[in-house]
Tab-separated table of C-alpha atoms and ligand atoms in Angstrom:
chain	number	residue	atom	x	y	z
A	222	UNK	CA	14.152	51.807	18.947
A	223	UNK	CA	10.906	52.481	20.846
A	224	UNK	CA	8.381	51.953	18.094
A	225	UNK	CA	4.987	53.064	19.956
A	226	UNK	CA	4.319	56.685	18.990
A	227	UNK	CA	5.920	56.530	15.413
A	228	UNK	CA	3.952	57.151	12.120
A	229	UNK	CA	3.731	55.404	9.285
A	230	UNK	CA	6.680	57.094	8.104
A	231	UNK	CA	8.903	56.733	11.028
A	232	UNK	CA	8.230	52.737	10.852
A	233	UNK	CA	8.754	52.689	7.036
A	234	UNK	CA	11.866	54.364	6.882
A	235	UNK	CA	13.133	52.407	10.165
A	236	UNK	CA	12.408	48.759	8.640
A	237	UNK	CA	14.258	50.408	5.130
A	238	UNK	CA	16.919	50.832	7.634
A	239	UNK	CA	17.313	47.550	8.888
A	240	UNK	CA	17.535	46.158	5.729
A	241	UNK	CA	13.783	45.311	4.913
A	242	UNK	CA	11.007	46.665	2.326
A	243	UNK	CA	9.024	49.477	3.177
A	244	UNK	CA	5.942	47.911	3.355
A	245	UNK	CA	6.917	45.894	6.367
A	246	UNK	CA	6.565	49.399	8.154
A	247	UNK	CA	3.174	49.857	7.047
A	248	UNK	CA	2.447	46.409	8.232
A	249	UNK	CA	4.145	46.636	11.771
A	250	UNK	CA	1.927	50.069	11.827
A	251	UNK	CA	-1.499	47.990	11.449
A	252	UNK	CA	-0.730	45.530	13.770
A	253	UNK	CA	0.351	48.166	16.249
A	254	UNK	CA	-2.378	50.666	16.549
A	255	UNK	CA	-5.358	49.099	14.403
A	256	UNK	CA	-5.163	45.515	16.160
A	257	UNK	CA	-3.515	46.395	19.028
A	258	UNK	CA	-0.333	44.046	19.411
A	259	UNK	CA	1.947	45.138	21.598
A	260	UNK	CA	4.445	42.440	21.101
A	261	UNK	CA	6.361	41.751	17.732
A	262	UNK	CA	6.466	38.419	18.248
A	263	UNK	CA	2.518	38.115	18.080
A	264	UNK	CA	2.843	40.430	14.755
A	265	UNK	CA	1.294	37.410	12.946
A	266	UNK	CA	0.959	39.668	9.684
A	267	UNK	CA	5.528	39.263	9.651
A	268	UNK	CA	7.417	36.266	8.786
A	269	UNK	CA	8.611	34.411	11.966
A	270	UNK	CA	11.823	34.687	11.683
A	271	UNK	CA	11.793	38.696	10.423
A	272	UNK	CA	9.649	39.259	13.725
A	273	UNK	CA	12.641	37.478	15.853
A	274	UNK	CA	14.827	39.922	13.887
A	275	UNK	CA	13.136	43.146	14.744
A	276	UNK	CA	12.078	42.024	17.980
A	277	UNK	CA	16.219	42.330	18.842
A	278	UNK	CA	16.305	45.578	17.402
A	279	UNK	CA	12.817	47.059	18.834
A	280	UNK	CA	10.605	47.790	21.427
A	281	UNK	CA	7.080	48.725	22.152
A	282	UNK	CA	6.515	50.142	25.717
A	283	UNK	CA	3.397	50.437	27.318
A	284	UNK	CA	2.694	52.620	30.399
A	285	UNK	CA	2.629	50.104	33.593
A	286	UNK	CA	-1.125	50.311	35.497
A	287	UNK	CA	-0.008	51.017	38.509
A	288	UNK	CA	-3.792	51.207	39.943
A	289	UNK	CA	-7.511	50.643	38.775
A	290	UNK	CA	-9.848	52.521	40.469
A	291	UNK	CA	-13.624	51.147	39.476
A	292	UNK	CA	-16.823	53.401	39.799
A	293	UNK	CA	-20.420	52.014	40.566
A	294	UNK	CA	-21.275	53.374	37.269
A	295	UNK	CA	-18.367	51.465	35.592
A	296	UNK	CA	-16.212	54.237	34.938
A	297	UNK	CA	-12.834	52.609	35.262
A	298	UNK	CA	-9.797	54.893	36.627
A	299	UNK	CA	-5.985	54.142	35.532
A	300	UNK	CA	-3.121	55.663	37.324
A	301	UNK	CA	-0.376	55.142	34.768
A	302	UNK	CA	3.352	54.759	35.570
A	303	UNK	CA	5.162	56.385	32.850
A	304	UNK	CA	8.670	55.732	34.036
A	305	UNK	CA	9.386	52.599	31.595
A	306	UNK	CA	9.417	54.469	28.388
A	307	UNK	CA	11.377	57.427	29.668
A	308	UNK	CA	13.312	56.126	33.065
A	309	UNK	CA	15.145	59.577	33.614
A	310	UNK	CA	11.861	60.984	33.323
A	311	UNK	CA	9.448	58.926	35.670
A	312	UNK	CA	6.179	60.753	35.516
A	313	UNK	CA	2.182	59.291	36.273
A	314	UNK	CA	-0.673	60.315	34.869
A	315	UNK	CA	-4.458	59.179	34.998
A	316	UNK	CA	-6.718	57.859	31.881
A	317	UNK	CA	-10.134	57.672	32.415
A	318	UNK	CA	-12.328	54.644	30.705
A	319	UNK	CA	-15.929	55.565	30.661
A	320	UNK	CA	-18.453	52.807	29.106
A	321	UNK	CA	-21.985	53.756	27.704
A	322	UNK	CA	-24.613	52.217	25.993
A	323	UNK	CA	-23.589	52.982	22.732
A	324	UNK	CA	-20.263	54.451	22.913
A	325	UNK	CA	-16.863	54.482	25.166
A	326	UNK	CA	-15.287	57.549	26.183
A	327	UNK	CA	-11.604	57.791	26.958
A	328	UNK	CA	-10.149	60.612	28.713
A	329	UNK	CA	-6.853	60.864	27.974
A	330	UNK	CA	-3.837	63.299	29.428
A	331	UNK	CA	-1.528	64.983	27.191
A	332	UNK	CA	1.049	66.436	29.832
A	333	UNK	CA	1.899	64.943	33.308
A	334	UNK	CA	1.068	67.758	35.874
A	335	UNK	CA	0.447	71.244	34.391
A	336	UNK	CA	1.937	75.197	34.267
A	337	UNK	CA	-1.751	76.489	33.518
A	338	UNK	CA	-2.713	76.965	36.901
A	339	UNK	CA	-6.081	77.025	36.836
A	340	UNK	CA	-7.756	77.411	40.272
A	341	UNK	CA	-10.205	75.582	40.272
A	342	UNK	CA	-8.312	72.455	38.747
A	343	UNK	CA	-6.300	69.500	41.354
A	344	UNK	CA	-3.618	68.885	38.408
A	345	UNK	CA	-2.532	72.626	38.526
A	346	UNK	CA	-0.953	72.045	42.292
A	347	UNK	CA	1.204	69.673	41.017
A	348	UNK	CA	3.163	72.138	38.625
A	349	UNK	CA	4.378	70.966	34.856
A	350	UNK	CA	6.520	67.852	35.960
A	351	UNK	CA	6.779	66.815	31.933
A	352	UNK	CA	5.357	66.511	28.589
A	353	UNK	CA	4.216	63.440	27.147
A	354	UNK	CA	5.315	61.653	24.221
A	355	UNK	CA	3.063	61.106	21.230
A	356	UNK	CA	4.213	57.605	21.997
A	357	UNK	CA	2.393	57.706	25.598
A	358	UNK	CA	-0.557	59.686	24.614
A	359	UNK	CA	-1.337	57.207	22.053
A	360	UNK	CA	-1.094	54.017	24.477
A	361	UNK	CA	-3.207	55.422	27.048
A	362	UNK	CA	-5.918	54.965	24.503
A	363	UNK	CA	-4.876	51.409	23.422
A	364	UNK	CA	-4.459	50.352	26.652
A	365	UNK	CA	-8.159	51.717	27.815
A	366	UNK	CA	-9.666	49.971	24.860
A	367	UNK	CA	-7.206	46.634	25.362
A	368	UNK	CA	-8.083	46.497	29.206
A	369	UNK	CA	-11.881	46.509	28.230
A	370	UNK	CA	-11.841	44.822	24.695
A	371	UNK	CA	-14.745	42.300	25.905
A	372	UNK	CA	-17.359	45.130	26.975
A	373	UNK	CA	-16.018	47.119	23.658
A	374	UNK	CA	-19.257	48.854	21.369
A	375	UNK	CA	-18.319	49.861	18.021
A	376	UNK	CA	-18.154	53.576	18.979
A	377	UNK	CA	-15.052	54.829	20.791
A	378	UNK	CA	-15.156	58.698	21.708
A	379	UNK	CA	-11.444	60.111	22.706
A	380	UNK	CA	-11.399	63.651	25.174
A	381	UNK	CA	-7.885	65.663	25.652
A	382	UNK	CA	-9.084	66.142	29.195
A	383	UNK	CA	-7.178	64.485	31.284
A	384	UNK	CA	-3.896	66.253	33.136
A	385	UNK	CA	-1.951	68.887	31.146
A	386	UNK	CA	-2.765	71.514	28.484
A	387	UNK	CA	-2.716	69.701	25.195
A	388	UNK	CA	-1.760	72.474	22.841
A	389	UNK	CA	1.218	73.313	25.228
A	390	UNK	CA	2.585	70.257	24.419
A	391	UNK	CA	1.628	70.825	20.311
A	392	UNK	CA	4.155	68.461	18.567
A	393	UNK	CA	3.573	65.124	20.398
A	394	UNK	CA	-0.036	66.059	20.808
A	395	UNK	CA	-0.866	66.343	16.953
A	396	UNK	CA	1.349	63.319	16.213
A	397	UNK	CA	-0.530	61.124	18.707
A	398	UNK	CA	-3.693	62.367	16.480
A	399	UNK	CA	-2.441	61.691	13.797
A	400	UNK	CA	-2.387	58.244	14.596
A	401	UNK	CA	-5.789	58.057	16.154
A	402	UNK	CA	-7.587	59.506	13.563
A	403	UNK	CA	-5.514	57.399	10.855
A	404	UNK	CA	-8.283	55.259	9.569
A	405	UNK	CA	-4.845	52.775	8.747
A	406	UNK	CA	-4.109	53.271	12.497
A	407	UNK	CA	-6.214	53.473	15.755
A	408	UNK	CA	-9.261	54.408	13.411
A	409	UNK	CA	-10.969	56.825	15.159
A	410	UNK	CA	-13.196	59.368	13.472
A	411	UNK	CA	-12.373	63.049	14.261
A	412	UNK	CA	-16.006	63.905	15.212
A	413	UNK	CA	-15.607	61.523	18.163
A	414	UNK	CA	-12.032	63.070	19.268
A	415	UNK	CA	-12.432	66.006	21.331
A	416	UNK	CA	-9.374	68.443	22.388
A	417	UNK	CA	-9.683	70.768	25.304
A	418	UNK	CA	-7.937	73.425	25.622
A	419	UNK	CA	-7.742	76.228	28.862
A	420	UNK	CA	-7.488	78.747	25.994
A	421	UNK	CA	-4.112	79.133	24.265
A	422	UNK	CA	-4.752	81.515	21.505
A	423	UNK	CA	-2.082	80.542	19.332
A	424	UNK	CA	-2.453	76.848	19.356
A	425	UNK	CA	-6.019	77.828	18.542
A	426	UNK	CA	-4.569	79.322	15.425
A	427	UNK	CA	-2.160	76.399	14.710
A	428	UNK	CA	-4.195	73.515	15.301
A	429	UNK	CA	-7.136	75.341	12.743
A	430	UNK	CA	-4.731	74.684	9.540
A	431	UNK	CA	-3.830	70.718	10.790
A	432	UNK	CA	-5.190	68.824	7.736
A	433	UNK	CA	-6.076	66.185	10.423
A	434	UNK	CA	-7.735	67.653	13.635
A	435	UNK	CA	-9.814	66.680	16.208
A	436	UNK	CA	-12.681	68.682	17.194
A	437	UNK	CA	-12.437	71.736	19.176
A	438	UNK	CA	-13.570	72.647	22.819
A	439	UNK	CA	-12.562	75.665	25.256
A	440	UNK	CA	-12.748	76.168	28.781
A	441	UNK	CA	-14.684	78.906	29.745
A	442	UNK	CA	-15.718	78.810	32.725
A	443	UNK	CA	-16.510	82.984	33.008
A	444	UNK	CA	-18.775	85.641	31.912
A	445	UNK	CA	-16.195	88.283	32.160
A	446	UNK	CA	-12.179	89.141	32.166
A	447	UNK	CA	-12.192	90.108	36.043
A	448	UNK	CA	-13.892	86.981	36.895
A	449	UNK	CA	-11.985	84.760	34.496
A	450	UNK	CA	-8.443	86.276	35.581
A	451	UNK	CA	-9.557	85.126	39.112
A	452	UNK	CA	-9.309	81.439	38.629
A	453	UNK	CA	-7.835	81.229	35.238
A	454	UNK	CA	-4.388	83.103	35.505
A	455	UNK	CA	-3.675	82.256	31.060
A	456	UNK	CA	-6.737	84.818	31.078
A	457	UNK	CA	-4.261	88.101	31.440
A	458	UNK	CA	-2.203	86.555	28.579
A	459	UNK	CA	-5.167	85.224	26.162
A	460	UNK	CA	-7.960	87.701	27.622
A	461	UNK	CA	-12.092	86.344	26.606
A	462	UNK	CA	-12.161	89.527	23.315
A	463	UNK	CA	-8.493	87.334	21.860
A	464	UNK	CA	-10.039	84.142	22.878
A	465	UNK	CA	-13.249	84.257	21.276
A	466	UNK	CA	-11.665	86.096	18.237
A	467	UNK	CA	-9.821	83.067	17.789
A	468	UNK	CA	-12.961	81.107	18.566
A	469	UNK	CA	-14.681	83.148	15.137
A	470	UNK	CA	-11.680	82.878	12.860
A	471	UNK	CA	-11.280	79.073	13.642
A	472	UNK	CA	-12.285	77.111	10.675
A	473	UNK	CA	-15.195	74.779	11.494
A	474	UNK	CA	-15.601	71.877	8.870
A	475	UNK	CA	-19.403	71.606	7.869
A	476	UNK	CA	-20.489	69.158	10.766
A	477	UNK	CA	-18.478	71.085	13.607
A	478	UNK	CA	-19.433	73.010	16.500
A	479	UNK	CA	-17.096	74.275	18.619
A	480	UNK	CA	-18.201	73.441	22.667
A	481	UNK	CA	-17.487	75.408	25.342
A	482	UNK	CA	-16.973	74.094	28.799
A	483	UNK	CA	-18.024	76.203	31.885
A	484	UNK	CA	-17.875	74.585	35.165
A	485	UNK	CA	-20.362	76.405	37.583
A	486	UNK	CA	-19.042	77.428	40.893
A	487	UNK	CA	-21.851	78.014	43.613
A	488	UNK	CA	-21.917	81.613	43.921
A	489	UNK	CA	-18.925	82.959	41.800
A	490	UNK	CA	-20.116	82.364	38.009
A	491	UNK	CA	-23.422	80.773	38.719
A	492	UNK	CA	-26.128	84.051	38.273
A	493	UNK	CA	-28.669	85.243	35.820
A	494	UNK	CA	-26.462	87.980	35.161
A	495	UNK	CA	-23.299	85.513	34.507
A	496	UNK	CA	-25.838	83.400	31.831
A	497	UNK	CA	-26.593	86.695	29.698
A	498	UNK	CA	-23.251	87.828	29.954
A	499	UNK	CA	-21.646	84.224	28.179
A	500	UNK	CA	-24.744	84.383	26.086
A	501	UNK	CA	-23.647	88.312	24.631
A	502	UNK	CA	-20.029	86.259	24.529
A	503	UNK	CA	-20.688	83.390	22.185
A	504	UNK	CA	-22.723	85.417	19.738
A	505	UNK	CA	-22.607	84.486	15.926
A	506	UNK	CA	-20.362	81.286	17.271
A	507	UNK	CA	-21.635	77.836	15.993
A	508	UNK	CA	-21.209	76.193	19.348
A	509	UNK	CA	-22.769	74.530	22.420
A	510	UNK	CA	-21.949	74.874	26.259
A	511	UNK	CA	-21.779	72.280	28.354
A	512	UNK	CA	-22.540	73.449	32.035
A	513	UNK	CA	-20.684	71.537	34.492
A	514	UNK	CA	-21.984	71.744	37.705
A	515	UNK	CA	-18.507	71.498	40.659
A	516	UNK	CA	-18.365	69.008	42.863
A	517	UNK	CA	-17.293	69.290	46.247
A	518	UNK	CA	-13.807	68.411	46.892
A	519	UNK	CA	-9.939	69.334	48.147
A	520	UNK	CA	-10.625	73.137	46.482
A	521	UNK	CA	-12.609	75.912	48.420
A	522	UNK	CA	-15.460	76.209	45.751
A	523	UNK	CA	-19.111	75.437	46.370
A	524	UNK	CA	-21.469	73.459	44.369
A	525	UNK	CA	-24.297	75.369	42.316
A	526	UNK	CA	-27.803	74.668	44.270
A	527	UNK	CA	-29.589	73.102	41.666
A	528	UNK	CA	-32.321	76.104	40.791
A	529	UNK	CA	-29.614	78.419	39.796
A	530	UNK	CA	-28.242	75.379	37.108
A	531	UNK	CA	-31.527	75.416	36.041
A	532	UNK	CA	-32.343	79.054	35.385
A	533	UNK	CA	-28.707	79.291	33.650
A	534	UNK	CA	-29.222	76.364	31.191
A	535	UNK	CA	-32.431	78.206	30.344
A	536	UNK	CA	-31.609	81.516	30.121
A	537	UNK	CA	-28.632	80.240	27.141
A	538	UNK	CA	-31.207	78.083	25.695
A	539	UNK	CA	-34.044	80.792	25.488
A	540	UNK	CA	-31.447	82.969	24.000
A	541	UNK	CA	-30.762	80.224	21.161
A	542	UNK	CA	-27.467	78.835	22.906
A	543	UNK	CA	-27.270	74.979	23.085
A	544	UNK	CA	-26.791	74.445	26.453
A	545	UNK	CA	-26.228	70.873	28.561
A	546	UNK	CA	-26.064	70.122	31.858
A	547	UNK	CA	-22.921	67.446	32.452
A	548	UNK	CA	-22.204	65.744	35.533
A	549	UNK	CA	-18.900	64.195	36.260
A	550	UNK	CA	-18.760	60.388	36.124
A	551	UNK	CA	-17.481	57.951	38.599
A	552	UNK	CA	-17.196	60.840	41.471
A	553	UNK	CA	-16.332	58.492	43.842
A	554	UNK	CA	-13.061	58.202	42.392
A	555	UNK	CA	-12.307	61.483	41.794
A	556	UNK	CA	-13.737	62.396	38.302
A	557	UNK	CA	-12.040	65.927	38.238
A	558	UNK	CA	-8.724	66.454	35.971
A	559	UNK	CA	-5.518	65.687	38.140
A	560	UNK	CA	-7.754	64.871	41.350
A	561	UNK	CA	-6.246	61.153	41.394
A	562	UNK	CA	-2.874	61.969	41.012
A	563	UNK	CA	-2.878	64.527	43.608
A	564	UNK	CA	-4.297	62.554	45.967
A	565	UNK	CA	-2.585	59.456	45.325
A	566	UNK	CA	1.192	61.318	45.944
A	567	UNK	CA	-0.907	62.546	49.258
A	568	UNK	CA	-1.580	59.487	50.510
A	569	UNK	CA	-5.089	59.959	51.029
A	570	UNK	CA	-6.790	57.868	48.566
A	571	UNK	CA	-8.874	55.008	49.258
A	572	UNK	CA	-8.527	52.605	47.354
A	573	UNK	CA	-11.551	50.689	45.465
A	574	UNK	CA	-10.156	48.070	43.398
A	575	UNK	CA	-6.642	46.783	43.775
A	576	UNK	CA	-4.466	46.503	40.462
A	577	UNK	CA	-5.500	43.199	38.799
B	851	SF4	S1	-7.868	72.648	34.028
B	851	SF4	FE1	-6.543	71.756	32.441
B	851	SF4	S2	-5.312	73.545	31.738
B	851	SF4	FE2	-6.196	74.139	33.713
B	851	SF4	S3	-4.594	73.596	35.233
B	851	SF4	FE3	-6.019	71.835	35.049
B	851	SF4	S4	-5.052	70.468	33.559
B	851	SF4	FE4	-4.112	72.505	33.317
């Protein structure tokens, strides 16, 4: 019995089932994903000898680090090894631990590889190879905040960003929230958990009645249809009018914005004409856009020159969009979704820090 991924429920009625009380499920829960033991023999909140019992009946797999990559800015890059939880399934994805001044930010990945295909996006040339369990989306998080628990600040932010589309893998995906917005479980507070999503219309829909949801954002990244089908093929199935109709029907809790995302690719989606265009777009929407400027890499896309950021970011603003410029962090090591991986099964990476 892998227990990593399992709710509340799940643990309850699998310690019932071995013959103990329920509340030693709720109690293997805590120790799991609110203090972060990973062994059931260090489960000090269990009887001895019960832990010994369940230890023979359970397990609790973490992913294996297979590398750390460390930025100057002390981002911190994992390549994960995903084999040991699901060995006819070996699969590796890449969480991202990213350390402010008054918060942490994990990036996270909900699928290994990805069907999306979205041009401008590393991750996409390595095709779907499989979903993730709730079980493995959950540990990359406690095994980001484990790695770093002595730089830890109180505030940890969470962003379904990494590799994969998150609400094409919808079941594991809300489960693993579940969990990390449990204030019984990892804790976290759903306006710190961010999901991104390329723009699947009907997990739009679906993930707008989840009693317990993270907060929404959506990749934009074009001003029209014939620009957006260009490097975001899910366009001719969710075109921008269903997309942003989703966008308006999507219920917003009193605090919520929803954020858009639009990368800006020197020359393509990067005019005057582009910023008016996503301003008409995002009308009556409670939202922000954060402009994310492309950095030069394996893809043939060119960086915005920095005037035409500018004048975009103030055309939005003047016409009462929030608009912020983001930079990647740690771009030595490859902030971009899926750029590790890819680069990692090419051979070509070189290596900053060695696995500890
Ligand atoms: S940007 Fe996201 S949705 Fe698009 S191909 Fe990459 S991982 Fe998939």
């Amino acid at each position: 019995m892998e227990l990593l991924g399992k709710s509340a429920e799940e643990l309850r009625a699998w310690v019932t089932s071995q013959g103990e009380s329920a509340y030693r499920g709720r109690q293997i829960y805590h120790a799991l994903y609110a203090e972060r033991k990973f062994d059931l023999a260090g489960m000090s909140n269990l009887p001895a000898a019960l832990r010994a019992r369940l230890a023979e009946a359970a397990r609790i797999t973490l992913p294996e680090i297979r590398r750390r990559y460390q930025a100057s800015d002390g981002t911190v890059r994992y390549v994960l090894a995903l084999e040991a939880a699901q060995a006819e399934r070996p699969a590796t994805v890449e969480a991202v631990f990213m350390p402010e001044k008054n918060r942490q930010t994990i990036c996270i990945s909900t699928q290994a590889g990805c069907a999306v295909d979205c041009h401008f996006c590393l991750t996409a040339t390595l095709g779907l190879v499989r979903n993730l369990t709730a079980g493995e989306i959950v540990a990359q998080v406690l095994l980001a905040l484990e790695e770093n628990r002595a730089a830890l600040v109180p505030q940890t932010n969470v962003v379904l960003m990494g590799q994969g589309e998150p609400l094409l893998n919808y079941e594991p995906v809300t489960a693993a929230l579940r969990i990390l917005l449990d204030p019984n479980g990892a804790g976290l507070s759903p306006k710190h958990v961010t999901l991104s999503t390329s723009g699947i219309v009907p997990g739009i829909a679906r993930l707008g009645e989840e009693k317990v949801r993270p907060k929404l954002a959506v990749s934009l990244n074009a001003s029209s249809d014939v620009q957006r089908d260009a490097i975001m093929p899910i366009n001719r199935k969710y075109p921008l009018a269903a997309l942003l109709e989703a966008c308006r029907k999507y219920p917003l809790r009193p605090w919520e914005h929803l954020t858009f995302e639009y990368v800006l690719l020197g020359g393509f989606n990067d005019s005057p004409e582009d910023a008016r265009r996503v301003v008409k777009l995002v009308a009556s929407l409670r939202c922000k856009i954060n402009l994310i400027p492309w950095n030069p890499g394996e893809l043939p896309y060119e960086p915005p020159d920095a005037g035409c950021i500018e004048e975009f970011r103030r055309i939005l603003t003047e016409k009462g969009v929030r608009a912020f410029v983001r930079y990647s962090r740690g771009q030595e090591i490859m902030a971009a979704c899926g750029q590790l991986a890819v680069l990692e099964s090419a051979g070509k990476l070189t290596e900053i820090t060695e696995s500890r």
